[in-house]
Short mmCIF file of C-alpha atoms in Angstrom, two decimals:
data_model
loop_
_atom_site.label_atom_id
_atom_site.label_comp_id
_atom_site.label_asym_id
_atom_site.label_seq_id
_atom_site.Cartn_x
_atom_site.Cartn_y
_atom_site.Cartn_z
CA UNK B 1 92.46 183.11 47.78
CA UNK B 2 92.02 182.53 51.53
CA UNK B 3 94.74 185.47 52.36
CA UNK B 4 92.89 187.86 49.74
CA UNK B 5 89.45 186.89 51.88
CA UNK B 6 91.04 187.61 55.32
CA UNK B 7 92.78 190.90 53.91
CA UNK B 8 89.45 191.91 53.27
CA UNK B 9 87.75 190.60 56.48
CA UNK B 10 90.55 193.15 58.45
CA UNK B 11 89.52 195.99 56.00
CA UNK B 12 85.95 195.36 57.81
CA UNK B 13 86.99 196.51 61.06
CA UNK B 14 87.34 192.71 62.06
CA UNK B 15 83.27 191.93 61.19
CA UNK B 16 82.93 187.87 60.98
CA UNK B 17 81.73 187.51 56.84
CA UNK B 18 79.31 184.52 56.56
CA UNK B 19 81.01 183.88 52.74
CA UNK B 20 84.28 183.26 54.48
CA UNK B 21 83.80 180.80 56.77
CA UNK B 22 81.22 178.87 54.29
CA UNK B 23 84.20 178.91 51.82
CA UNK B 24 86.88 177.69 54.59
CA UNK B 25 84.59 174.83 55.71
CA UNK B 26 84.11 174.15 52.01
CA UNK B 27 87.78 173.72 51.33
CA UNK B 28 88.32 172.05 54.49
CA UNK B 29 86.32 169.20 53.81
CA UNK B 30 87.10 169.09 49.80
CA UNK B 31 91.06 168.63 51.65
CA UNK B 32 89.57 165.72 53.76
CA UNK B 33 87.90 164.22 50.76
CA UNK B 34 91.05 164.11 48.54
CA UNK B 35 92.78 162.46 51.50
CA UNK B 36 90.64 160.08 51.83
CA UNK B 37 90.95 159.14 48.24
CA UNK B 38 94.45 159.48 48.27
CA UNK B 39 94.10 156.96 51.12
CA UNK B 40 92.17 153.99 49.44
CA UNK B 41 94.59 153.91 46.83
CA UNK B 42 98.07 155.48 46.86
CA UNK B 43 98.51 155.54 50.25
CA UNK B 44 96.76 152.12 50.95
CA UNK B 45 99.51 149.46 51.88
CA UNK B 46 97.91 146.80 49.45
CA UNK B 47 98.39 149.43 46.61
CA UNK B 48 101.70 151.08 44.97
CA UNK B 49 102.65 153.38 42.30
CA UNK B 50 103.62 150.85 39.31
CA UNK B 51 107.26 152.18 38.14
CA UNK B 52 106.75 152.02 34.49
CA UNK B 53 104.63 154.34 33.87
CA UNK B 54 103.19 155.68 37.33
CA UNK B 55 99.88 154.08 37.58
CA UNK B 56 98.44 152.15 40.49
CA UNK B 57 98.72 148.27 41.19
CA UNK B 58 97.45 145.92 43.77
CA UNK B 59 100.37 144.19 46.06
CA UNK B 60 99.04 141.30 44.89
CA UNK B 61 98.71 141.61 40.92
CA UNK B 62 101.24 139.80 39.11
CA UNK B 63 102.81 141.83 36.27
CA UNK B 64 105.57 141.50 33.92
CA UNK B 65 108.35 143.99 34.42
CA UNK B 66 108.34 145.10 31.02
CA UNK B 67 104.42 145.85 31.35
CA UNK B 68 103.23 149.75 31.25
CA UNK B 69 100.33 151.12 33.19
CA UNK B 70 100.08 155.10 32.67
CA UNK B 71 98.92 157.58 35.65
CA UNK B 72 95.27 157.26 36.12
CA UNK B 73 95.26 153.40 35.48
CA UNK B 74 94.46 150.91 38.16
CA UNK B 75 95.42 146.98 38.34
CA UNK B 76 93.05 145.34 41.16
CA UNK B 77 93.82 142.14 42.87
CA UNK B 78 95.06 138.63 41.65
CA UNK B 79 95.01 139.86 38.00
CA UNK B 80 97.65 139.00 35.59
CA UNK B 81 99.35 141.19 32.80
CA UNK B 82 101.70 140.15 30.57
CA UNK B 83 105.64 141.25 28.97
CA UNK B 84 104.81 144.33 26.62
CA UNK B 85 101.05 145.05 27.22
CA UNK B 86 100.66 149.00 27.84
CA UNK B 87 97.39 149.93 30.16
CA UNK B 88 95.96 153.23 29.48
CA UNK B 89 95.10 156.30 31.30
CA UNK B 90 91.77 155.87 33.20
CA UNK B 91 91.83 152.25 32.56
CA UNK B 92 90.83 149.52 35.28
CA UNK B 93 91.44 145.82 35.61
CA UNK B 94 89.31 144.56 37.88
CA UNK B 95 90.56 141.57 40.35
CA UNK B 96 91.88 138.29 38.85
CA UNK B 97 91.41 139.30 34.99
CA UNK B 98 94.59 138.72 33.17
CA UNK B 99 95.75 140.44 29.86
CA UNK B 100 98.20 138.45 27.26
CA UNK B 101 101.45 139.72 26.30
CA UNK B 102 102.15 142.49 24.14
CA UNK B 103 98.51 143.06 24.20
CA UNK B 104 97.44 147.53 23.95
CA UNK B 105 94.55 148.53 26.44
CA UNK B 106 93.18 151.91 25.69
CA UNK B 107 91.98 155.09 27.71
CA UNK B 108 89.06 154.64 30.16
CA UNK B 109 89.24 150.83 29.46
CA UNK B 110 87.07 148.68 32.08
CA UNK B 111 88.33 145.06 32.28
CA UNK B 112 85.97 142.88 34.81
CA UNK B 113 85.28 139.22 34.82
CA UNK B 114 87.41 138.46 31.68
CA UNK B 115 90.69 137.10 29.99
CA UNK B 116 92.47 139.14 27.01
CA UNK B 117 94.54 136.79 24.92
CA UNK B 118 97.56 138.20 23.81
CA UNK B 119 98.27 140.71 20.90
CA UNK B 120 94.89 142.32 21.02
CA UNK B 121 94.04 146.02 20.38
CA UNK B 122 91.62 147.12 23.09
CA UNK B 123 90.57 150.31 22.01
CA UNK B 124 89.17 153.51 24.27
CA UNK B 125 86.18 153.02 26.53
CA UNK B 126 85.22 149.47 25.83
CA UNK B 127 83.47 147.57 28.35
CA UNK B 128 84.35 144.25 29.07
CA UNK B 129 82.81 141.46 31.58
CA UNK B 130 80.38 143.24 33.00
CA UNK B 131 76.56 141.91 33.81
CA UNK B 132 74.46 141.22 30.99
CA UNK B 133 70.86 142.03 30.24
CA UNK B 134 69.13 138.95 32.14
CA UNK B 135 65.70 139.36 34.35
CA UNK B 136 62.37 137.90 35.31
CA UNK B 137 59.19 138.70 36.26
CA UNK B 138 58.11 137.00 39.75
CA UNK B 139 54.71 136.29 40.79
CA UNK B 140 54.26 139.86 41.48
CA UNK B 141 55.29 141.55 38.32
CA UNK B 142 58.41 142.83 39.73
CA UNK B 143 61.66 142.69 37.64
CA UNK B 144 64.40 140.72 39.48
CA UNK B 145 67.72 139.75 38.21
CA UNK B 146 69.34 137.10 36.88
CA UNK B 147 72.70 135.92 38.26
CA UNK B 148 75.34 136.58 36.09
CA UNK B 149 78.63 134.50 36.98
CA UNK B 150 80.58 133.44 34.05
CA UNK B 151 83.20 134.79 32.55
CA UNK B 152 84.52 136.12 29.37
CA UNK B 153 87.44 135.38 27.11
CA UNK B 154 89.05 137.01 24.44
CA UNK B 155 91.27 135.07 22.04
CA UNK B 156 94.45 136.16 20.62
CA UNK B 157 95.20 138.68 17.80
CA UNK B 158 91.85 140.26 18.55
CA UNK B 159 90.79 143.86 18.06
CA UNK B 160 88.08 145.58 19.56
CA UNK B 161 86.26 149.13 18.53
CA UNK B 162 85.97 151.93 21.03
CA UNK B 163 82.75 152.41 23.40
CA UNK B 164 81.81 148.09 22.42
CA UNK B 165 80.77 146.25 25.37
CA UNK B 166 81.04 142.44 25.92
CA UNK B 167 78.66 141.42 28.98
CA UNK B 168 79.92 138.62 30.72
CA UNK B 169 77.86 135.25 30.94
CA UNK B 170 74.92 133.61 32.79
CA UNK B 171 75.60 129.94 31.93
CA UNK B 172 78.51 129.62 30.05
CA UNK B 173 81.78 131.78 29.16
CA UNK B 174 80.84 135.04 26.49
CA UNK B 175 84.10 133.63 23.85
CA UNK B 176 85.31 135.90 21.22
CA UNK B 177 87.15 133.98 18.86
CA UNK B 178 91.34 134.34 17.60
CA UNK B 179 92.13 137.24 14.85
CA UNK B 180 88.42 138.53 15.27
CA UNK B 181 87.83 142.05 14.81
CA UNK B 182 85.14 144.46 16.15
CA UNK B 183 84.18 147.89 15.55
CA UNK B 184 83.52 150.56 17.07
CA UNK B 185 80.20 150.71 19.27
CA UNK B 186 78.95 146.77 19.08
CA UNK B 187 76.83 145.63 21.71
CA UNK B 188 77.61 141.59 22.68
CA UNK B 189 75.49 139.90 24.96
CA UNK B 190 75.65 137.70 27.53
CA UNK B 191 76.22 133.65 26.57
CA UNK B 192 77.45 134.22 22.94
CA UNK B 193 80.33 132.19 21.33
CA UNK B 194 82.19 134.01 18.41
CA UNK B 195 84.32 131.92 16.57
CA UNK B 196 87.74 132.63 15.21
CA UNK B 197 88.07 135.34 12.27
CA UNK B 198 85.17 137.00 12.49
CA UNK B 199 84.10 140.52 11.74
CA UNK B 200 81.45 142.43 13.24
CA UNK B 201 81.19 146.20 11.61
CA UNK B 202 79.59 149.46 13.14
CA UNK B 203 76.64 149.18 15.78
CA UNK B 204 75.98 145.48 15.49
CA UNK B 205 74.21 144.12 18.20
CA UNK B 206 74.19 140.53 19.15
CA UNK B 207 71.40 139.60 22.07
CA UNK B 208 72.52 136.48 24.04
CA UNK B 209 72.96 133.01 24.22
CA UNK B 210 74.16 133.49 20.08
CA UNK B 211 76.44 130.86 18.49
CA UNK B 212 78.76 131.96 15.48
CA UNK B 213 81.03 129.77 13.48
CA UNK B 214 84.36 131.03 11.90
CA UNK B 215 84.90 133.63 8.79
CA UNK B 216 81.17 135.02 10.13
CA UNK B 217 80.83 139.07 8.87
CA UNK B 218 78.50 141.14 9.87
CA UNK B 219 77.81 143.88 8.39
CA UNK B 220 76.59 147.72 10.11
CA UNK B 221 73.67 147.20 12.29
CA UNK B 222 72.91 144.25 11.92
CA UNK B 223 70.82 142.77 14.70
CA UNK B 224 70.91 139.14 15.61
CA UNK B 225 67.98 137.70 18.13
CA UNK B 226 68.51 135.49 21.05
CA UNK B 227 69.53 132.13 21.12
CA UNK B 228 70.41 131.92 17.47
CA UNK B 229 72.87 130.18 15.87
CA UNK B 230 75.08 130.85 12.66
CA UNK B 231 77.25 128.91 10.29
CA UNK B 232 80.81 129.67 9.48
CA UNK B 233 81.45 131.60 6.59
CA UNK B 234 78.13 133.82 6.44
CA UNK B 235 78.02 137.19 5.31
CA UNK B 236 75.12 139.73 5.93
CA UNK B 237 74.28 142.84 4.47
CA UNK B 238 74.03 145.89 6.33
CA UNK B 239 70.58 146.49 8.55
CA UNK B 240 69.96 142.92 7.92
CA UNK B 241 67.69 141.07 10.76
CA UNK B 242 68.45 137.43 12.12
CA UNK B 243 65.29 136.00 13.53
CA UNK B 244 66.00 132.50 12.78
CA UNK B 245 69.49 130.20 12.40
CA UNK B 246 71.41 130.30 9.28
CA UNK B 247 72.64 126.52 8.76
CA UNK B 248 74.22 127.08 5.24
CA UNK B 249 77.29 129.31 4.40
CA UNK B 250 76.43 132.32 2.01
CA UNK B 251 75.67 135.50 1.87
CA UNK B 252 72.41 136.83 3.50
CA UNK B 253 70.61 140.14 3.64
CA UNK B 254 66.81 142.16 4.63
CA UNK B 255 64.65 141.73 7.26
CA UNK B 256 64.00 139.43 8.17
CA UNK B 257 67.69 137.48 6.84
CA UNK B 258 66.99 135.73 3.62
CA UNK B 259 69.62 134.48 0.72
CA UNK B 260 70.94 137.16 -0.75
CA UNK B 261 69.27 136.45 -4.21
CA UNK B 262 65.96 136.69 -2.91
CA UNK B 263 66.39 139.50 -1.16
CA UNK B 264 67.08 141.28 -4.16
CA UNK B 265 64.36 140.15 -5.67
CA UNK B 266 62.18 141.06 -3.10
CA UNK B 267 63.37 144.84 -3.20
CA UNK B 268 62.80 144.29 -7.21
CA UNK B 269 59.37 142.73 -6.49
CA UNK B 270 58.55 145.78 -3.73
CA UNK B 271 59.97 148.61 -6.57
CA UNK B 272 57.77 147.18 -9.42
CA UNK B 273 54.38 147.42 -6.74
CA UNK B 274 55.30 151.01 -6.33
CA UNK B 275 55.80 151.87 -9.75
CA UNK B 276 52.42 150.06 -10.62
CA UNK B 277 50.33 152.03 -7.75
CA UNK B 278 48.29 154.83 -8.66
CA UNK B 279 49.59 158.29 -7.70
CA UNK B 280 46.79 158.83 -5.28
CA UNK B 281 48.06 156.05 -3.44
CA UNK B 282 51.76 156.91 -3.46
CA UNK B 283 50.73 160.75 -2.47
CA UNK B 284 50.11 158.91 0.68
CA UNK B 285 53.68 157.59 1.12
#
């Protein structure tokens, strides 16, 4: 393109065109930009290509030969990946997170502040360790943050959805349990324990400081409040609200989360009002 432009600047008896020198200093500096990238990280001394695979690894990561991180991926400092985990394209480990063995971490992964047990399924663009959702209001109304320095840790045989973040904790480690699944798009705050075989199903959202026990299923978006805690082997309906703890294994369902049975007869009980209303009253619903 730049010979085509000065072809045509000599076809102009030699006059100086304003678009072509905009476009050279333009290209100019986009050339000094992608050096400079090129310089923070491939070129960088503490940084090397990784040779199965092509992506780019910190001098000081320690990673099993067998390990595969694709072009685009980056391994930061200190972390640790195990024999037969592959890393996506576009996927980052931040500094001192290590990944199990034979674990799979998806496209556009982002891996801060966290341990991935081994065997797990980390699907594309999930979101893992980062700060969770903690302020407070000072003396002048102005919302400050919390610190947010714990950690979190994924057991083994786990599976997680694409798109779910896990926010690292405030006071204690964010745990997701062994052989727990999650689907796609679940929010997990910061503080909350998961215990082993549990499964969480589309758009759940968990706020923080939540205990589970073991066998716990959850069904599509449901929403469990802060600082709540829930026995092993519940199951809850879909759109059901926790608002309180559940202390006895069962299945639960509305909103708010009641026993199953008298849920249903609550819809039954709400049915049986409409039927009974006049229909200038229902015209209004």
């Amino acid at each position: 393109m730049a010979v085509a432009l000065r072809g045509a600047a000599k076809v102009r008896s030699g006059l100086r065109l304003p678009h072509l020198v905009v476009i050279r200093r333009n290209l100019s500096e986009t050339n000094a930009v992608k050096n400079g990238v090129d310089s923070m990280v491939t070129d960088c001394s503490e940084f090397g290509k990784w040779r199965n695979g092509g992506g780019v690894c910190h001098a000081s990561a320690s990673i099993d030969p067998t390990a595969r991180v694709e072009v685009g991926a980056v391994v930061h400092s200190e972390s640790m990946i195990g024999a037969g985990v592959c890393v996506g394209s576009g996927a980052v480990v931040g500094p001192s997170v290590s990944i199990g063995q034979l674990t799979k971490i998806g496209y556009n992964v982002s891996l801060s502040n966290c341990s991935v047990g081994e065997s797990c399924v980390i699907h594309n663009g999930v979101c893992i360790g980062q700060d969770g959702f903690g302020f407070f209001v000072d003396d002048e109304g102005r919302m400050l943050k919390k610190p947010q320095m714990m950690q979190v840790s994924i057991g083994n045989y786990v599976e997680i959805g694409a798109n779910t973040c896990i926010d690292r904790g405030s006071w204690r480690d964010t745990v997701i349990g062994d052989h727990s699944k999650i689907d796609n798009l679940v929010q997990i705050g910061h503080n909350v324990v998961i215990g082993k075989c549990c499964m969480l199903c589309g758009q759940v959202g968990i706020a923080g400081s939540v205990t589970m026990g073991d066998y716990v299923t959850l069904g599509g978006r449901v929403a469990v409040r802060d600082q709540i805690s829930i026995a092993s082997k519940v199951r809850l309906a879909g759109n059901s609200c926790v608002v309180k703890d559940i202390k006895e294994s069962g299945d639960y369902g509305g909103f708010p989360a009641v026993p199953i049975h008298e849920w249903r007869r609550q819809f039954v009980a709400l049915r049986a009002y409409k039927t009974c209303m006049p229909e200038s009253c229902l015209k209004e619903y």
